[in-house]
mmCIF file of C-alpha atoms in Angstrom:
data_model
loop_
_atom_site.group_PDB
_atom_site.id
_atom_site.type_symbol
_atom_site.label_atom_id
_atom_site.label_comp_id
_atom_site.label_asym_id
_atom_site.label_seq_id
_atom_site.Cartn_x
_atom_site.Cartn_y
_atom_site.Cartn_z
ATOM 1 C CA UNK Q 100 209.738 19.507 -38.526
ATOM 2 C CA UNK Q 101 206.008 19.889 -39.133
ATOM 3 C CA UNK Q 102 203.888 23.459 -38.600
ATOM 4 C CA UNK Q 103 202.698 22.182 -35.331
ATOM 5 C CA UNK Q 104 206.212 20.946 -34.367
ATOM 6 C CA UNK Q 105 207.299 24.465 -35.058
ATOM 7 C CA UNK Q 106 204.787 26.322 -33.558
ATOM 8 C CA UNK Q 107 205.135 24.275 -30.276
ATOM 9 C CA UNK Q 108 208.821 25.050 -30.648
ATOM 10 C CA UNK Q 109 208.431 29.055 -30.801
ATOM 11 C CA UNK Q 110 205.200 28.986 -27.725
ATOM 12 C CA UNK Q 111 208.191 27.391 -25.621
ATOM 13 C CA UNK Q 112 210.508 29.812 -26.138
ATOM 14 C CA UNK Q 113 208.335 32.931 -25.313
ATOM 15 C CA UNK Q 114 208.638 34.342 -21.872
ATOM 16 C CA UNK Q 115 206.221 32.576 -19.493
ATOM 17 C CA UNK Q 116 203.842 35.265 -17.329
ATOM 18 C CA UNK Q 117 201.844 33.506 -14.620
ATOM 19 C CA UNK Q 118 198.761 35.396 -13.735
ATOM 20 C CA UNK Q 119 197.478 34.969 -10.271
ATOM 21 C CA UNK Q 120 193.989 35.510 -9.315
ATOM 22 C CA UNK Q 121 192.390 35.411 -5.865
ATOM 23 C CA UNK Q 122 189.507 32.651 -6.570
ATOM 24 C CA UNK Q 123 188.246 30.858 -9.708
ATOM 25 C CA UNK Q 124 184.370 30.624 -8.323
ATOM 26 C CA UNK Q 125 182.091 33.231 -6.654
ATOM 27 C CA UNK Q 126 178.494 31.192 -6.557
ATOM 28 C CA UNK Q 127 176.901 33.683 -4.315
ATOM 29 C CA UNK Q 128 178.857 36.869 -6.151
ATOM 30 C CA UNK Q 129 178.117 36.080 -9.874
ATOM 31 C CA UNK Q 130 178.328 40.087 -10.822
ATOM 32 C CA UNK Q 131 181.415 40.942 -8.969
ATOM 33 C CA UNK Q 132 183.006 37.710 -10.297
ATOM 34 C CA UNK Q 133 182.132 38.523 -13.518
ATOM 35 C CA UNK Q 134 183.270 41.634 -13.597
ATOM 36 C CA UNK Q 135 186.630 40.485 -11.711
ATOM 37 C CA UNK Q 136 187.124 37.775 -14.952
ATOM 38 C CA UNK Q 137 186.167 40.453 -17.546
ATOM 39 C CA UNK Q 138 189.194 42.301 -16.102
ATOM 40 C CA UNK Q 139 192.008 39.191 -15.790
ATOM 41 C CA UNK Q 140 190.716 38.143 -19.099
ATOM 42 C CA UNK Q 141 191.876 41.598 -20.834
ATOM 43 C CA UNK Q 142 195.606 41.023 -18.929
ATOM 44 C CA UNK Q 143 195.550 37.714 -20.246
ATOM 45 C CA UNK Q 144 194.962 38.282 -23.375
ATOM 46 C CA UNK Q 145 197.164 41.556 -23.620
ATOM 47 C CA UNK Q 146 199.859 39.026 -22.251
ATOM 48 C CA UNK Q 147 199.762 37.007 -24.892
ATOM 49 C CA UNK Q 148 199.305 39.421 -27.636
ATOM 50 C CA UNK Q 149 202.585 41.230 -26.587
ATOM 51 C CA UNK Q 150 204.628 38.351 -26.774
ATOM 52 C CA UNK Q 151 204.059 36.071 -23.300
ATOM 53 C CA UNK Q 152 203.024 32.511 -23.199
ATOM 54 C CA UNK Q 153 200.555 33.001 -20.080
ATOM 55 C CA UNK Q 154 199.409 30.594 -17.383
ATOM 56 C CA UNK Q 155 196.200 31.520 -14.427
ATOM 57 C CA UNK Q 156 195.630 29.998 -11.195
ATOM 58 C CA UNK Q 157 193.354 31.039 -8.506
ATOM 59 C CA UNK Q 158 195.340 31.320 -5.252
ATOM 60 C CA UNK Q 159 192.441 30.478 -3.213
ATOM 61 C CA UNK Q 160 191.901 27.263 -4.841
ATOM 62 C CA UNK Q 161 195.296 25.556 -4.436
ATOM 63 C CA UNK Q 162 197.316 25.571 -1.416
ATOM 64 C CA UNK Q 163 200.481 27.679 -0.751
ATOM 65 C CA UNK Q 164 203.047 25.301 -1.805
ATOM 66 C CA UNK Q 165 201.016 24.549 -4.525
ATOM 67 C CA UNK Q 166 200.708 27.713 -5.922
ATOM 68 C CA UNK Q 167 204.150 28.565 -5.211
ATOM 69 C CA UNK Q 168 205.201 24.970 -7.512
ATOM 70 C CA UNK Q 169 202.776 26.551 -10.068
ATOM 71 C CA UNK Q 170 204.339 29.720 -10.612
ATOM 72 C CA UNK Q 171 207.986 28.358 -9.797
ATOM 73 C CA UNK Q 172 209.024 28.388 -13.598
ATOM 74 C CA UNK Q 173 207.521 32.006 -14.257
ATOM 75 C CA UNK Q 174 209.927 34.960 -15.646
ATOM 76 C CA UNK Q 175 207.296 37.210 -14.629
ATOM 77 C CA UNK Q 176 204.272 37.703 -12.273
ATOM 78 C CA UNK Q 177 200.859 39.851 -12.034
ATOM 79 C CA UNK Q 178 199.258 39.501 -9.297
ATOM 80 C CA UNK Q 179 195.589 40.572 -9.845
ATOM 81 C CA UNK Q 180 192.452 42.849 -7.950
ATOM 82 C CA UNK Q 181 189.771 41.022 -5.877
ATOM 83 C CA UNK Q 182 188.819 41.117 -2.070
ATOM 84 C CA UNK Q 183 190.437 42.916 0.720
ATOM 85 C CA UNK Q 184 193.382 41.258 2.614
ATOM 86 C CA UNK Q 185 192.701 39.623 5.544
ATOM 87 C CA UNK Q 186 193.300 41.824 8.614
ATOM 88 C CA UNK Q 187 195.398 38.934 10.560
ATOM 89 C CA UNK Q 188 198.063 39.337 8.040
ATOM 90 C CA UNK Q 189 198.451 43.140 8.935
ATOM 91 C CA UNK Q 190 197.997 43.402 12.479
ATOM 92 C CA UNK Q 191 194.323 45.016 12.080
ATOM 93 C CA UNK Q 192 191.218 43.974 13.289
ATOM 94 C CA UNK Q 193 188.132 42.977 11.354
ATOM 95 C CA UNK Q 194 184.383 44.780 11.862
ATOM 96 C CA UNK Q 195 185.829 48.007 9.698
ATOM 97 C CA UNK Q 196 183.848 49.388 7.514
ATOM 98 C CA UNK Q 197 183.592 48.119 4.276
ATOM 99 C CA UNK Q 198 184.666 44.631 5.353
ATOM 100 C CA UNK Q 199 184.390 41.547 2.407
ATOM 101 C CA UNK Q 200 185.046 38.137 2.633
ATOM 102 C CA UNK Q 201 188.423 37.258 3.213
ATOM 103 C CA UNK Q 202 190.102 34.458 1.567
ATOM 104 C CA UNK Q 203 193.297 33.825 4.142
ATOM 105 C CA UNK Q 204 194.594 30.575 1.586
ATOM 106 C CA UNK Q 205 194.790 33.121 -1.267
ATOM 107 C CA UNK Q 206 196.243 35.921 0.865
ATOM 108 C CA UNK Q 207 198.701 33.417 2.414
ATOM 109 C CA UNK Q 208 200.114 32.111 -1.033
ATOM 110 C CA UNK Q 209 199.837 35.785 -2.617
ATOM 111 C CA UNK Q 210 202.010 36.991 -0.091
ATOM 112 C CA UNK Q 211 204.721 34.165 0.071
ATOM 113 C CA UNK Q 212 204.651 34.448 -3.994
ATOM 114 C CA UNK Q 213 205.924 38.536 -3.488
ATOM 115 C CA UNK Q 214 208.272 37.048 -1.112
ATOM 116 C CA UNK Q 215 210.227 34.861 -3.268
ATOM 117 C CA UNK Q 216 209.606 37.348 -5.989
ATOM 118 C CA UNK Q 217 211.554 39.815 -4.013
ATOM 119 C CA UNK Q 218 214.082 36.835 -2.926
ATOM 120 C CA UNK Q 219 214.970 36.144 -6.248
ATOM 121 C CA UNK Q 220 214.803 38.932 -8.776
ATOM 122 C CA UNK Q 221 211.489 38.123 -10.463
ATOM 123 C CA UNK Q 222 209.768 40.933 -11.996
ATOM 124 C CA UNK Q 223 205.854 41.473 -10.385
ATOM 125 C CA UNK Q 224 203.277 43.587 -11.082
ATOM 126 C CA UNK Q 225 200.356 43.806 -8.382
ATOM 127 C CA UNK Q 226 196.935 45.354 -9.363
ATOM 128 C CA UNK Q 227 194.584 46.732 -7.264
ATOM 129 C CA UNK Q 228 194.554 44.595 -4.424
ATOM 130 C CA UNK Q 229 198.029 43.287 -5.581
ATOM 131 C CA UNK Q 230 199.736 46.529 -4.632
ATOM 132 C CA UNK Q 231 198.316 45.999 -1.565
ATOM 133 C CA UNK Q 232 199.577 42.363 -1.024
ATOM 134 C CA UNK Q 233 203.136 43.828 -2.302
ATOM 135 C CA UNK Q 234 202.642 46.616 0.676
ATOM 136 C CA UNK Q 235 202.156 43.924 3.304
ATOM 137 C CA UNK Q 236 204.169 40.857 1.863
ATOM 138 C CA UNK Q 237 206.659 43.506 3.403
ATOM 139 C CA UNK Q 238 205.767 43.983 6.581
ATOM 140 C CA UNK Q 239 203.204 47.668 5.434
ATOM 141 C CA UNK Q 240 200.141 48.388 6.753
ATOM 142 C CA UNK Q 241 196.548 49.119 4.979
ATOM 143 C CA UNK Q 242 194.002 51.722 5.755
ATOM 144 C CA UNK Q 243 190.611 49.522 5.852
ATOM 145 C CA UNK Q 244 188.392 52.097 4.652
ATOM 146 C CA UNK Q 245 189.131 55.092 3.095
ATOM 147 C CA UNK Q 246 185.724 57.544 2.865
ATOM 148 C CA UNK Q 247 184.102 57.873 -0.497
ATOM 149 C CA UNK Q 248 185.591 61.261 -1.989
ATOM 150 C CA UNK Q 249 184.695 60.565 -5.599
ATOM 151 C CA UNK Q 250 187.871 60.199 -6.391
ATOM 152 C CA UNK Q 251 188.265 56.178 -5.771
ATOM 153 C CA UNK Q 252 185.270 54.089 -6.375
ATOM 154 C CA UNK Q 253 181.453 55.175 -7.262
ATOM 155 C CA UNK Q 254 179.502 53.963 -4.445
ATOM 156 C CA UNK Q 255 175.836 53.082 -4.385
ATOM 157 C CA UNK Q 256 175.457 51.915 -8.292
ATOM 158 C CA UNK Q 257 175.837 48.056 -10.465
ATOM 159 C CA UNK Q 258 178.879 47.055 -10.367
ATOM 160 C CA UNK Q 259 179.738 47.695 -13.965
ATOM 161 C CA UNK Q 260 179.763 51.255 -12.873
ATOM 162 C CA UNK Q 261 181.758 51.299 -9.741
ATOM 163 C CA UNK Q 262 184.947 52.154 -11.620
ATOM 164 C CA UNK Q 263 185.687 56.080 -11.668
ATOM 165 C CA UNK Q 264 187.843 57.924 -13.313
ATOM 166 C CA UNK Q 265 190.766 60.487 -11.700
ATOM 167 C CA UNK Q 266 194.245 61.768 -12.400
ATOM 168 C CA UNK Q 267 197.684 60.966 -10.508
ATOM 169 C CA UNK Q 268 200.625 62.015 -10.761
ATOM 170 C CA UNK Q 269 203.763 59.820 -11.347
ATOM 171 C CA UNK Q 270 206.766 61.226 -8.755
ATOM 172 C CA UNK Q 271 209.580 62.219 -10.200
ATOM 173 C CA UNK Q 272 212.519 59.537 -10.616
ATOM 174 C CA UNK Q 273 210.212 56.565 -10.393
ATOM 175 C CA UNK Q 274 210.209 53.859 -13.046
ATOM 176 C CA UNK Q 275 206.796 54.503 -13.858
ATOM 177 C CA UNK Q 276 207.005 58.176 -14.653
ATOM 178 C CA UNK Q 277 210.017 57.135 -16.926
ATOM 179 C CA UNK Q 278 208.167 54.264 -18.384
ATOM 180 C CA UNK Q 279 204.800 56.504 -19.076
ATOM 181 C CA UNK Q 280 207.013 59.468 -19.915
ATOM 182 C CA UNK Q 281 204.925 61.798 -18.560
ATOM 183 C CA UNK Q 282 204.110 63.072 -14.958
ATOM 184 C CA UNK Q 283 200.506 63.081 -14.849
ATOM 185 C CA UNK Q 284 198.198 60.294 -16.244
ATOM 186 C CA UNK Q 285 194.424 59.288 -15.668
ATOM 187 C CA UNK Q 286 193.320 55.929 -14.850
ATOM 188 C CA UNK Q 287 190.407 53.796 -13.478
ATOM 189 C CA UNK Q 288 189.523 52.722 -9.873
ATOM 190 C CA UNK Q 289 187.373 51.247 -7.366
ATOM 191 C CA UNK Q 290 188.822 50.325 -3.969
ATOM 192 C CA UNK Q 291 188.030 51.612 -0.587
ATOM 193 C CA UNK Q 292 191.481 50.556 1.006
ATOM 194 C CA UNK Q 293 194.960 51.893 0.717
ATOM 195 C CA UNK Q 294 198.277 51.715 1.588
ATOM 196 C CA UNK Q 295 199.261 52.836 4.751
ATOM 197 C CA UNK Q 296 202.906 52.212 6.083
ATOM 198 C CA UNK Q 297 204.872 51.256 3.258
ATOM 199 C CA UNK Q 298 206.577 47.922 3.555
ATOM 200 C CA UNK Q 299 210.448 47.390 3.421
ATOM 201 C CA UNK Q 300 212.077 48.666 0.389
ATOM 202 C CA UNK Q 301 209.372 49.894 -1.456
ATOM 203 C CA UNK Q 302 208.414 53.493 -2.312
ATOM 204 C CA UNK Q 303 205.907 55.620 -3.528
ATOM 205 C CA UNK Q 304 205.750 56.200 -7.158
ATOM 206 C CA UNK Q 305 202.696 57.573 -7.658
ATOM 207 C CA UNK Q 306 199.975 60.356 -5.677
ATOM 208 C CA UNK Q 307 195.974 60.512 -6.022
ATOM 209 C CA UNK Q 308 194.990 63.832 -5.584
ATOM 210 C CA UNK Q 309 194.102 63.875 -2.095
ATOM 211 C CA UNK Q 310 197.983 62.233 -1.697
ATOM 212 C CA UNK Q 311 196.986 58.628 -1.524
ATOM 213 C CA UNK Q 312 199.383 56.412 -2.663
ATOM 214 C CA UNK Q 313 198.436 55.303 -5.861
ATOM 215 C CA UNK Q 314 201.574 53.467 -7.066
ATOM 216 C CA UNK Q 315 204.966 52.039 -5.374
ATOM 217 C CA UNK Q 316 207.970 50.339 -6.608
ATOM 218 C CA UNK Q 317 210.820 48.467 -4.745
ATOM 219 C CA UNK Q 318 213.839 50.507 -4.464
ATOM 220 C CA UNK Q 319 216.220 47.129 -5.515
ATOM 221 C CA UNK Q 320 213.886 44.693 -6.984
ATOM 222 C CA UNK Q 321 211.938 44.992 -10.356
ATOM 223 C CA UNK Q 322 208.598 45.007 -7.814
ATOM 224 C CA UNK Q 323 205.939 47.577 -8.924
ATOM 225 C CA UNK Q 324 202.373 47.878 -7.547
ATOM 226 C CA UNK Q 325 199.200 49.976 -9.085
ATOM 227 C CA UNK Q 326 196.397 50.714 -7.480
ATOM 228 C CA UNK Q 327 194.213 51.527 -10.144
ATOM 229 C CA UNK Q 328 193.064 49.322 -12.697
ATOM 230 C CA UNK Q 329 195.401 49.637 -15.871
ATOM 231 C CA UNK Q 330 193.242 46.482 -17.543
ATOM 232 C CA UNK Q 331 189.316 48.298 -17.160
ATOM 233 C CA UNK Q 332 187.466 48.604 -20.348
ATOM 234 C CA UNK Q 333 187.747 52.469 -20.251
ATOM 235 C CA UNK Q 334 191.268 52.643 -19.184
ATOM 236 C CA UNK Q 335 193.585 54.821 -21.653
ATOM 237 C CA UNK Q 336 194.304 52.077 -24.358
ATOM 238 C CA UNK Q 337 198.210 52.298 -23.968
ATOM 239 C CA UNK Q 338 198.320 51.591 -19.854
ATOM 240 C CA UNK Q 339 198.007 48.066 -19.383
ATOM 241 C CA UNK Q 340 200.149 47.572 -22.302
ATOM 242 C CA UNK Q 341 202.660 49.967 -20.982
ATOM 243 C CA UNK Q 342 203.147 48.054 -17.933
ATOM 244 C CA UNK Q 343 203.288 44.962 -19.236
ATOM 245 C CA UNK Q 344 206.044 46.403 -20.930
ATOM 246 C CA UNK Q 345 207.625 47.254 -18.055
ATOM 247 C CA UNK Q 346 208.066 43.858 -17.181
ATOM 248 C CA UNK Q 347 209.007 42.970 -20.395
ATOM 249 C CA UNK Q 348 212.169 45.182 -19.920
ATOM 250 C CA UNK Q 349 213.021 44.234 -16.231
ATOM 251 C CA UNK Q 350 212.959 40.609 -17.050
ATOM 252 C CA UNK Q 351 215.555 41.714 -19.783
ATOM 253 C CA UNK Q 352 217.708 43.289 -17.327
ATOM 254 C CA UNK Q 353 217.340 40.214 -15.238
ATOM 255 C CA UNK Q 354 218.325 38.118 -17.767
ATOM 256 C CA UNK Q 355 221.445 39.894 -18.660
ATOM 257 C CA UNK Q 356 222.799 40.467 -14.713
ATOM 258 C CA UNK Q 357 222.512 36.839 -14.809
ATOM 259 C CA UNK Q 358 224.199 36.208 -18.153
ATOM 260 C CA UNK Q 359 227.330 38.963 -16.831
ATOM 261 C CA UNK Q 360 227.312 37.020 -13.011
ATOM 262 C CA UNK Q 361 228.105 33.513 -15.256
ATOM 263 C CA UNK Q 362 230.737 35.498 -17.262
#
């Protein structure tokens, strides 16, 4: 077997981590896109460095059953940040304050990819606007606008400084306050939605300090959702890898339920 032959060999046996985006082109948003790629990019390569052979695809630019044959051989899934949800998918209404574009093809596969997570086992992380799929992938509700506190997003300034900095506090008993092994942590975030009614199964995991949900988890499935941003430049250096980590370790358990039910 030659080097190549061998290397091929070992990329094939690493644990496969599909990381879906919301759109691969913003022509009339170049900032916020590139701000949105600086940010996959750092999961991406994160991914890889800890031990995952990673794939991308923009949800937008694929249809659902395409996306869903895409990501049909993943162990794991992290579903990234980007626009807000359409309303349809919620029962809101549009006009709210705060309103973006809406891309309904990459909300629509997004959604049905949390789904079949949920259906089958598959460990998924959503980000930003991925807990917020998670949320209503199961039936939850979003608040469209949450005021500007200074605690969630810097308003009024570039992009590149929209990010802020706050503390929350991991509940007690949640995976993530076990995985972090602490109760209180700071991250990064910029989002002026939220969780509102929590979808079936999940709970909250994690509090802002004004008690915004900040983090939930499934209460069966190895489904976790942050609504910070884990992968920013200035997050603590530990977090993203942390979670990733977390998957890591519930594909494991996956993997052996499955190798015990064959038994």
């Amino acid at each position: 077997m030659t080097g190549s032959e061998a290397s091929m060999n070992t990329q094939a046996d690493l644990p496969r981590l599909a990381v879906v985006e919301v759109t691969g082109s913003r022509p009339d948003q170049r900032e916020y896109h590139a701000k949105v790629q600086t940010l996959i990019s750092r999961v991406t390569g994160e991914g890889e460095q800890g031990g995952w052979q990673v794939t991308r695809t923009a949800a937008a630019d694929v249809s659902v059953p395409e996306l869903l044959a895409a990501t049909i051989d993943a162990d794991a899934i992290v579903i990234v940040g980007g626009e807000d949800i359409a309303p349809r998918f919620y029962g809101g209404a549009t006009g709210y304050e705060g309103e973006t574009r809406h891309y309904e093809v990459a909300d629509a596969g997004q959604i049905a990819l949390v789904q079949r997570a949920v259906a089958q086992g598959t460990p998924l992380l959503g980000i930003c606007r991925g807990l917020q799929i998670i949320n209503v992938a199961l039936g939850g509700s979003i608040v469209q606008h949450i005021e500007d506190d200074g605690i969630h997003r810097t308003d009024g300034v570039p992009i590149d400084r929209i990010l802020t900095a706050h503390g929350v506090t991991l509940l007690a008993g949640s995976g993530l306050a076990e995985s972090f092994g602490r109760a209180e942590i700071s991250v990064q975030s910029a989002h002026h939605q939220s969780v509102g009614r929590l979808g079936d199964g999940l709970v909250a995991a994690a509090l802002a300090p004004d008690g915004l949900v900040e983090a939930l988890e499934h209460v069966t499935q190895p489904i976790t959702g942050v609504q910070w941003h884990p992968e920013a430049p200035d997050a603590p250096a530990d977090q993203l890898g942390v979670l990733l980590a977390v998957l890591g370790g519930q594909l494991a358990s996956v993997r052996f339920a499955g190798e015990l039910a064959a038994a």
